[in-house]
Amino acid sequence: GAVVSQHPSRVICKSGTSVKIECRSLDFQATTMFWYRQFPKKSLMLMATSNEGSKATYEQGVEKDKFLINHASLTLSTLTVTSAHPEDSSFYICSARGLTEQYFGPGTRLTVT
Amino acid sequence: KNQVEQSPQSLIILEGKNCTLQCNYTVSPFSNLRWYKQDTGRGPVSLTIMTFSENTKSNGRYTATLDADTKQSSLHITASQLSDSASYICVVSLIQGAQKLVFGQGTRLTINP
């Protein structure tokens, strides 16, 4: 089946620094990718929809200047958490839409100290 | 309002036993319904996907049912194994311009030996 990878799987950074998370569709091209955030024991919360070659569409309440999304190619989208704070610590999951289904990545655990 | 409600919130059963998880939705216009398994610290993995016209779909020991009239779905797990311990998420896809996913809050299933 289709595979979506994320890198890194976990990252620890200091407050005020920026962190970039990569999402790749390994065996298919994805014109649309999604970024989710998940808090402990909660379901996934959509942050933004990323379309290749255009600006991302952010959900209400998500700061676009803080969570920078780039979808420069059909197989790669990146999420950059800028000026990270401890409250940004969370599990970030990307998803890529194939022809008929949406496939999820394994997630990235971000811890901001 | 488009919503997906799952029950129970959590469930503990003994290895080898069967169980059924429930999902009720108020999503319109409905496209399809998916069940995902999410292991702790991992991304969701698709178990089944059903369209409006499908009543049941199986994937090994997992069998999903869909009643589009009552807007209910269930996921039945047969002969549970320790590796079935995970969160099970019901996700309904609606057609709203671009396809959008509405997530349930998940059922946390624990299989005890």
XYZ file of C-alpha atoms in Angstrom:
226
model
C 0.000 0.000 0.000
C 0.915 3.640 -0.218
C 3.481 4.833 2.301
C 3.912 8.217 3.881
C 7.036 8.940 5.887
C 7.862 11.654 8.368
C 11.205 12.890 9.570
C 12.242 13.173 12.288
C 10.150 10.733 14.309
C 10.900 12.668 17.453
C 12.686 15.922 18.190
C 13.533 17.906 21.284
C 14.276 21.589 20.919
C 14.723 24.624 23.123
C 12.199 27.409 23.444
C 12.628 30.069 20.806
C 14.157 27.827 18.184
C 12.521 26.603 14.991
C 11.913 23.009 14.008
C 11.212 21.606 10.564
C 9.252 18.386 10.040
C 9.247 16.664 6.665
C 6.438 14.603 5.184
C 7.034 12.495 2.089
C 4.800 10.313 -0.024
C 7.117 7.478 -0.981
C 5.370 5.706 -3.823
C 2.755 8.103 -5.097
C 2.338 11.759 -5.941
C 0.212 13.822 -3.632
C -1.142 17.149 -4.808
C -2.715 17.617 -1.395
C -1.163 16.969 1.983
C -2.580 17.618 5.423
C -1.005 18.461 8.762
C -2.625 17.367 12.007
C -1.854 17.877 15.645
C -2.780 15.369 18.309
C -2.829 15.884 22.065
C -2.611 12.925 24.471
C -5.718 10.748 24.412
C -7.366 13.072 21.909
C -8.154 12.610 18.254
C -6.402 14.299 15.360
C -7.005 17.999 14.833
C -6.527 19.362 11.329
C -4.124 22.286 11.268
C -3.814 23.034 7.587
C -4.260 21.729 4.073
C -1.269 21.994 1.798
C -1.596 22.064 -1.974
C 1.450 21.623 -4.171
C 2.636 24.894 -5.610
C 0.231 27.111 -3.708
C -0.259 28.550 -0.238
C -1.561 26.343 2.519
C -5.077 26.741 3.865
C -5.090 26.995 7.636
C -7.882 25.990 9.973
C -9.418 28.567 12.237
C -7.239 29.310 15.230
C -3.997 28.028 13.688
C -1.351 30.741 13.328
C 0.048 30.613 9.812
C 3.102 32.665 10.775
C 3.945 30.212 13.521
C 3.314 27.002 11.596
C 4.912 27.520 8.191
C 3.929 24.981 5.570
C 5.689 24.447 2.285
C 4.589 21.980 -0.390
C 7.220 22.493 -3.048
C 6.883 19.142 -4.806
C 4.308 16.402 -5.325
C 6.051 14.168 -2.807
C 7.225 16.547 -0.093
C 5.580 18.903 2.359
C 7.284 20.528 5.319
C 5.943 22.008 8.531
C 8.164 24.478 10.352
C 7.280 25.383 13.911
C 8.820 28.811 14.405
C 9.878 30.263 17.737
C 8.726 27.126 19.481
C 7.267 27.270 22.974
C 6.570 24.440 25.438
C 2.860 24.598 24.570
C 3.786 23.605 21.010
C 4.886 20.236 22.340
C 2.635 17.721 20.688
C 2.372 14.847 18.226
C 2.278 16.113 14.640
C 0.931 13.838 11.915
C 0.918 14.464 8.194
C -1.316 12.845 5.641
C -1.146 12.631 1.872
C -4.047 12.150 -0.460
C -3.643 9.523 -3.144
C -6.045 8.710 -5.955
C -8.708 7.171 -3.759
C -7.571 7.380 -0.187
C -5.744 9.493 2.358
C -2.650 7.923 3.933
C -1.179 8.979 7.254
C 2.440 9.297 8.246
C 3.848 7.742 11.435
C 3.900 11.056 13.278
C 6.563 13.289 14.825
C 6.794 13.782 18.578
C 7.908 17.369 19.286
C 9.055 18.311 22.759
C 9.963 21.930 23.460
C 11.984 22.488 26.624
C -22.991 20.383 12.683
C -20.848 17.556 11.287
C -19.926 15.252 14.153
C -18.677 11.736 14.749
C -19.296 10.162 18.149
C -17.678 6.932 19.267
C -18.455 4.614 22.131
C -17.237 3.360 24.433
C -14.461 5.823 25.182
C -12.326 2.961 26.440
C -12.656 -0.795 26.666
C -10.689 -3.564 28.345
C -11.164 -7.196 27.354
C -9.318 -10.463 27.754
C -7.215 -11.899 24.969
C -9.233 -14.152 22.714
C -12.538 -12.409 23.361
C -14.555 -10.505 20.767
C -15.632 -6.883 21.002
C -17.632 -4.311 19.094
C -16.946 -0.611 18.858
C -19.644 1.872 17.885
C -19.665 5.002 15.767
C -22.565 7.411 15.190
C -22.271 10.291 12.793
C -24.147 13.352 11.664
C -22.144 14.176 8.581
C -23.657 15.410 5.356
C -23.134 15.072 2.461
C -21.618 11.686 3.242
C -18.884 10.247 1.038
C -17.445 7.296 2.956
C -16.674 5.985 6.428
C -13.304 4.678 7.539
C -12.001 2.867 10.564
C -8.385 3.420 11.544
C -6.172 1.728 14.105
C -3.659 3.956 15.861
C -0.963 2.435 18.011
C 0.465 4.659 20.735
C 2.963 7.097 19.264
C 2.191 6.104 15.702
C 0.057 7.435 12.869
C -3.367 5.962 12.029
C -3.478 2.922 9.768
C -6.533 2.231 7.657
C -8.556 -0.894 8.486
C -11.658 -0.495 6.339
C -13.337 2.055 4.120
C -17.006 1.863 3.162
C -19.104 3.897 0.794
C -22.791 4.696 1.144
C -23.902 1.522 -0.593
C -21.760 -0.913 1.399
C -23.170 -2.594 4.504
C -20.182 -4.592 5.651
C -16.500 -4.957 4.965
C -13.957 -7.289 6.494
C -10.205 -7.102 6.919
C -8.974 -10.247 8.611
C -10.346 -10.310 12.152
C -11.853 -6.856 11.719
C -15.379 -6.482 10.350
C -17.001 -3.099 9.888
C -20.699 -2.510 9.310
C -22.490 0.551 8.076
C -26.151 1.525 8.330
C -26.492 4.681 6.267
C -30.141 5.080 7.257
C -29.458 5.303 10.981
C -25.970 6.776 10.405
C -24.298 4.154 12.531
C -21.232 2.033 12.052
C -19.587 -0.654 14.116
C -16.210 -2.332 14.156
C -16.184 -5.918 15.362
C -12.925 -7.527 16.390
C -12.860 -11.291 16.575
C -10.552 -13.417 18.700
C -8.667 -10.416 20.033
C -4.886 -10.467 20.324
C -2.564 -8.454 22.524
C -1.447 -6.515 19.455
C -4.997 -5.245 19.003
C -4.414 -2.882 21.939
C -4.667 0.535 20.314
C -7.008 3.432 19.665
C -9.627 2.857 16.993
C -10.804 5.940 15.197
C -13.950 6.305 13.124
C -13.572 8.886 10.372
C -16.313 10.101 8.069
C -15.493 11.762 4.792
C -17.811 14.407 3.470
C -17.971 16.041 0.119
C -17.616 19.752 0.709
C -15.827 21.178 -2.266
C -12.643 19.331 -1.485
C -13.040 16.125 0.461
C -12.903 16.678 4.216
C -12.471 14.183 7.040
C -14.404 14.385 10.310
C -12.722 12.415 13.103
C -14.298 10.652 16.037
C -12.545 10.909 19.370
C -11.520 7.270 19.247
C -12.010 4.216 21.442
C -9.024 3.111 23.482
C -8.972 -0.698 23.438
C -6.792 -2.664 25.841
C -6.361 -6.408 25.500
C -5.230 -8.131 28.679
C -3.597 -11.562 28.726
